[in-house]
Amino acid sequence: MAAPFATSAALAALLLAALASGCELGERDLPYGGAPSAQRVAGQRLLAQYQCGSCHAILGVPIAQGAVGPPLSAYGRRSYIAGHLPNRPDTLAQWIVAPAALVPGTAMPAMGVSPQDARDMAAYLLALE
């Protein structure tokens, strides 16, 4: 019976040491936020061009003030796309191109986004903290 307690005590000690050193549990690098700057800038421009802000508020896209869809702030820290799909660059790009193909019945419309444009848009969104 001593082994489980020892393991719990060791984990607690490790957690306390991390917190004492100034490391917050929320601090971590964005898992997919490292796309090249030019790709992120292109994605930011494309989010405005495809009028994503008609439905979504998007940080850094001035005309994106929509309230019909969820705000896309801190998108790079989200775990899921539409509450169903793992938030990864390839999946997010597929979602932007053809949302109903991944989540049938979704309210998100297909906007005629090309696969390359979708990759750039995903790069921008995944860099949002």
PDB file of C-alpha atoms in Angstrom:
ATOM      1  CA  MET A   1       0.000   0.000   0.000  1.00  0.00           C
ATOM      2  CA  ALA A   2       2.962   2.333   0.450  1.00  0.00           C
ATOM      3  CA  ALA A   3       3.825   2.356  -3.267  1.00  0.00           C
ATOM      4  CA  PRO A   4       0.735   4.329  -4.479  1.00  0.00           C
ATOM      5  CA  PHE A   5       1.232   6.920  -1.740  1.00  0.00           C
ATOM      6  CA  ALA A   6       4.900   7.279  -2.637  1.00  0.00           C
ATOM      7  CA  THR A   7       3.980   7.844  -6.288  1.00  0.00           C
ATOM      8  CA  SER A   8       1.360  10.443  -5.351  1.00  0.00           C
ATOM      9  CA  ALA A   9       3.783  12.178  -3.016  1.00  0.00           C
ATOM     10  CA  ALA A  10       6.455  12.247  -5.716  1.00  0.00           C
ATOM     11  CA  LEU A  11       4.027  13.744  -8.241  1.00  0.00           C
ATOM     12  CA  ALA A  12       2.895  16.350  -5.719  1.00  0.00           C
ATOM     13  CA  ALA A  13       6.514  17.272  -4.952  1.00  0.00           C
ATOM     14  CA  LEU A  14       7.261  17.617  -8.673  1.00  0.00           C
ATOM     15  CA  LEU A  15       4.214  19.846  -9.172  1.00  0.00           C
ATOM     16  CA  LEU A  16       5.166  22.047  -6.216  1.00  0.00           C
ATOM     17  CA  ALA A  17       8.740  22.363  -7.490  1.00  0.00           C
ATOM     18  CA  ALA A  18       7.481  23.433 -10.929  1.00  0.00           C
ATOM     19  CA  LEU A  19       5.149  26.032  -9.443  1.00  0.00           C
ATOM     20  CA  ALA A  20       7.822  27.326  -7.080  1.00  0.00           C
ATOM     21  CA  SER A  21      10.238  27.847  -9.975  1.00  0.00           C
ATOM     22  CA  GLY A  22       7.781  30.206 -11.666  1.00  0.00           C
ATOM     23  CA  CYS A  23       6.510  27.741 -14.241  1.00  0.00           C
ATOM     24  CA  GLU A  24       2.778  28.122 -14.655  1.00  0.00           C
ATOM     25  CA  LEU A  25       0.724  25.205 -15.831  1.00  0.00           C
ATOM     26  CA  GLY A  26      -0.745  27.346 -18.643  1.00  0.00           C
ATOM     27  CA  GLU A  27       2.658  28.356 -20.006  1.00  0.00           C
ATOM     28  CA  ARG A  28       3.635  26.326 -23.033  1.00  0.00           C
ATOM     29  CA  ASP A  29       4.575  26.894 -26.606  1.00  0.00           C
ATOM     30  CA  LEU A  30       1.811  26.803 -29.163  1.00  0.00           C
ATOM     31  CA  PRO A  31       1.953  23.296 -30.598  1.00  0.00           C
ATOM     32  CA  TYR A  32       1.526  24.431 -34.218  1.00  0.00           C
ATOM     33  CA  GLY A  33       2.334  28.131 -34.016  1.00  0.00           C
ATOM     34  CA  GLY A  34       5.692  27.952 -35.773  1.00  0.00           C
ATOM     35  CA  ALA A  35       4.649  28.527 -39.396  1.00  0.00           C
ATOM     36  CA  PRO A  36       6.796  30.987 -41.367  1.00  0.00           C
ATOM     37  CA  SER A  37       5.882  34.637 -40.873  1.00  0.00           C
ATOM     38  CA  ALA A  38       5.026  35.118 -44.574  1.00  0.00           C
ATOM     39  CA  GLN A  39       2.531  32.258 -44.400  1.00  0.00           C
ATOM     40  CA  ARG A  40       0.879  33.692 -41.285  1.00  0.00           C
ATOM     41  CA  VAL A  41       0.647  37.162 -42.877  1.00  0.00           C
ATOM     42  CA  ALA A  42      -0.921  35.632 -45.991  1.00  0.00           C
ATOM     43  CA  GLY A  43      -3.388  33.752 -43.808  1.00  0.00           C
ATOM     44  CA  GLN A  44      -4.359  36.930 -41.971  1.00  0.00           C
ATOM     45  CA  ARG A  45      -5.049  38.659 -45.302  1.00  0.00           C
ATOM     46  CA  LEU A  46      -7.011  35.661 -46.610  1.00  0.00           C
ATOM     47  CA  LEU A  47      -9.238  35.540 -43.528  1.00  0.00           C
ATOM     48  CA  ALA A  48     -10.334  39.077 -44.436  1.00  0.00           C
ATOM     49  CA  GLN A  49     -10.590  38.291 -48.160  1.00  0.00           C
ATOM     50  CA  TYR A  50     -12.884  35.291 -47.623  1.00  0.00           C
ATOM     51  CA  GLN A  51     -14.952  37.382 -45.177  1.00  0.00           C
ATOM     52  CA  CYS A  52     -14.550  34.973 -42.267  1.00  0.00           C
ATOM     53  CA  GLY A  53     -15.231  37.966 -40.029  1.00  0.00           C
ATOM     54  CA  SER A  54     -18.849  37.984 -41.164  1.00  0.00           C
ATOM     55  CA  CYS A  55     -19.393  35.205 -38.612  1.00  0.00           C
ATOM     56  CA  HIS A  56     -16.261  35.222 -36.430  1.00  0.00           C
ATOM     57  CA  ALA A  57     -14.334  37.786 -34.403  1.00  0.00           C
ATOM     58  CA  ILE A  58     -10.671  37.207 -35.281  1.00  0.00           C
ATOM     59  CA  LEU A  59      -7.821  38.912 -33.438  1.00  0.00           C
ATOM     60  CA  GLY A  60      -5.649  40.899 -35.841  1.00  0.00           C
ATOM     61  CA  VAL A  61      -8.229  40.983 -38.638  1.00  0.00           C
ATOM     62  CA  PRO A  62      -9.853  44.420 -38.186  1.00  0.00           C
ATOM     63  CA  ILE A  63     -13.009  43.730 -40.194  1.00  0.00           C
ATOM     64  CA  ALA A  64     -13.555  40.383 -38.440  1.00  0.00           C
ATOM     65  CA  GLN A  65     -16.099  41.318 -35.784  1.00  0.00           C
ATOM     66  CA  GLY A  66     -18.810  38.698 -36.404  1.00  0.00           C
ATOM     67  CA  ALA A  67     -20.767  37.172 -33.558  1.00  0.00           C
ATOM     68  CA  VAL A  68     -22.690  34.375 -35.317  1.00  0.00           C
ATOM     69  CA  GLY A  69     -19.834  31.864 -35.031  1.00  0.00           C
ATOM     70  CA  PRO A  70     -17.478  31.511 -32.082  1.00  0.00           C
ATOM     71  CA  PRO A  71     -14.657  34.037 -31.653  1.00  0.00           C
ATOM     72  CA  LEU A  72     -11.338  32.669 -32.865  1.00  0.00           C
ATOM     73  CA  SER A  73      -9.136  34.344 -30.254  1.00  0.00           C
ATOM     74  CA  ALA A  74      -6.417  32.129 -28.758  1.00  0.00           C
ATOM     75  CA  TYR A  75      -7.191  29.606 -31.471  1.00  0.00           C
ATOM     76  CA  GLY A  76      -3.691  28.132 -31.295  1.00  0.00           C
ATOM     77  CA  ARG A  77      -4.395  26.942 -27.740  1.00  0.00           C
ATOM     78  CA  ARG A  78      -7.595  25.107 -28.598  1.00  0.00           C
ATOM     79  CA  SER A  79      -7.616  21.328 -28.534  1.00  0.00           C
ATOM     80  CA  TYR A  80     -10.540  20.776 -30.877  1.00  0.00           C
ATOM     81  CA  ILE A  81     -12.045  22.178 -34.054  1.00  0.00           C
ATOM     82  CA  ALA A  82     -15.826  22.564 -33.747  1.00  0.00           C
ATOM     83  CA  GLY A  83     -15.650  20.520 -30.548  1.00  0.00           C
ATOM     84  CA  HIS A  84     -15.024  17.308 -32.495  1.00  0.00           C
ATOM     85  CA  LEU A  85     -11.747  17.266 -34.441  1.00  0.00           C
ATOM     86  CA  PRO A  86      -8.149  17.432 -33.174  1.00  0.00           C
ATOM     87  CA  ASN A  87      -6.823  20.953 -33.752  1.00  0.00           C
ATOM     88  CA  ARG A  88      -3.888  20.228 -36.087  1.00  0.00           C
ATOM     89  CA  PRO A  89      -2.765  22.175 -39.182  1.00  0.00           C
ATOM     90  CA  ASP A  90      -3.827  19.528 -41.715  1.00  0.00           C
ATOM     91  CA  THR A  91      -7.227  18.975 -40.114  1.00  0.00           C
ATOM     92  CA  LEU A  92      -7.863  22.707 -39.705  1.00  0.00           C
ATOM     93  CA  ALA A  93      -7.035  23.314 -43.383  1.00  0.00           C
ATOM     94  CA  GLN A  94      -9.433  20.506 -44.399  1.00  0.00           C
ATOM     95  CA  TRP A  95     -12.092  22.017 -42.127  1.00  0.00           C
ATOM     96  CA  ILE A  96     -11.696  25.450 -43.742  1.00  0.00           C
ATOM     97  CA  VAL A  97     -12.038  23.948 -47.237  1.00  0.00           C
ATOM     98  CA  ALA A  98     -14.950  21.583 -46.596  1.00  0.00           C
ATOM     99  CA  PRO A  99     -16.373  21.718 -43.065  1.00  0.00           C
ATOM    100  CA  ALA A 100     -19.414  19.519 -43.761  1.00  0.00           C
ATOM    101  CA  ALA A 101     -17.144  16.749 -45.066  1.00  0.00           C
ATOM    102  CA  LEU A 102     -15.630  16.501 -41.580  1.00  0.00           C
ATOM    103  CA  VAL A 103     -18.668  17.342 -39.432  1.00  0.00           C
ATOM    104  CA  PRO A 104     -21.912  16.644 -41.298  1.00  0.00           C
ATOM    105  CA  GLY A 105     -24.641  19.116 -40.424  1.00  0.00           C
ATOM    106  CA  THR A 106     -22.254  21.841 -39.254  1.00  0.00           C
ATOM    107  CA  ALA A 107     -23.410  25.435 -39.598  1.00  0.00           C
ATOM    108  CA  MET A 108     -19.972  26.401 -40.980  1.00  0.00           C
ATOM    109  CA  PRO A 109     -20.342  26.929 -44.721  1.00  0.00           C
ATOM    110  CA  ALA A 110     -17.826  26.042 -47.411  1.00  0.00           C
ATOM    111  CA  MET A 111     -16.572  29.386 -48.705  1.00  0.00           C
ATOM    112  CA  GLY A 112     -14.709  28.194 -51.801  1.00  0.00           C
ATOM    113  CA  VAL A 113     -11.314  28.348 -50.106  1.00  0.00           C
ATOM    114  CA  SER A 114      -8.500  26.633 -52.013  1.00  0.00           C
ATOM    115  CA  PRO A 115      -6.359  24.078 -50.161  1.00  0.00           C
ATOM    116  CA  GLN A 116      -3.297  26.386 -50.282  1.00  0.00           C
ATOM    117  CA  ASP A 117      -5.262  29.363 -48.984  1.00  0.00           C
ATOM    118  CA  ALA A 118      -6.685  27.152 -46.231  1.00  0.00           C
ATOM    119  CA  ARG A 119      -3.166  26.122 -45.155  1.00  0.00           C
ATOM    120  CA  ASP A 120      -2.174  29.787 -44.864  1.00  0.00           C
ATOM    121  CA  MET A 121      -5.351  30.647 -42.956  1.00  0.00           C
ATOM    122  CA  ALA A 122      -4.756  27.717 -40.607  1.00  0.00           C
ATOM    123  CA  ALA A 123      -1.176  28.902 -40.025  1.00  0.00           C
ATOM    124  CA  TYR A 124      -2.460  32.311 -38.900  1.00  0.00           C
ATOM    125  CA  LEU A 125      -5.181  30.897 -36.664  1.00  0.00           C
ATOM    126  CA  LEU A 126      -2.844  28.379 -35.027  1.00  0.00           C
ATOM    127  CA  ALA A 127      -0.423  31.190 -34.150  1.00  0.00           C
ATOM    128  CA  LEU A 128      -3.075  33.091 -32.174  1.00  0.00           C
ATOM    129  CA  GLU A 129      -2.406  32.972 -28.436  1.00  0.00           C
TER     130      GLU A 129
END
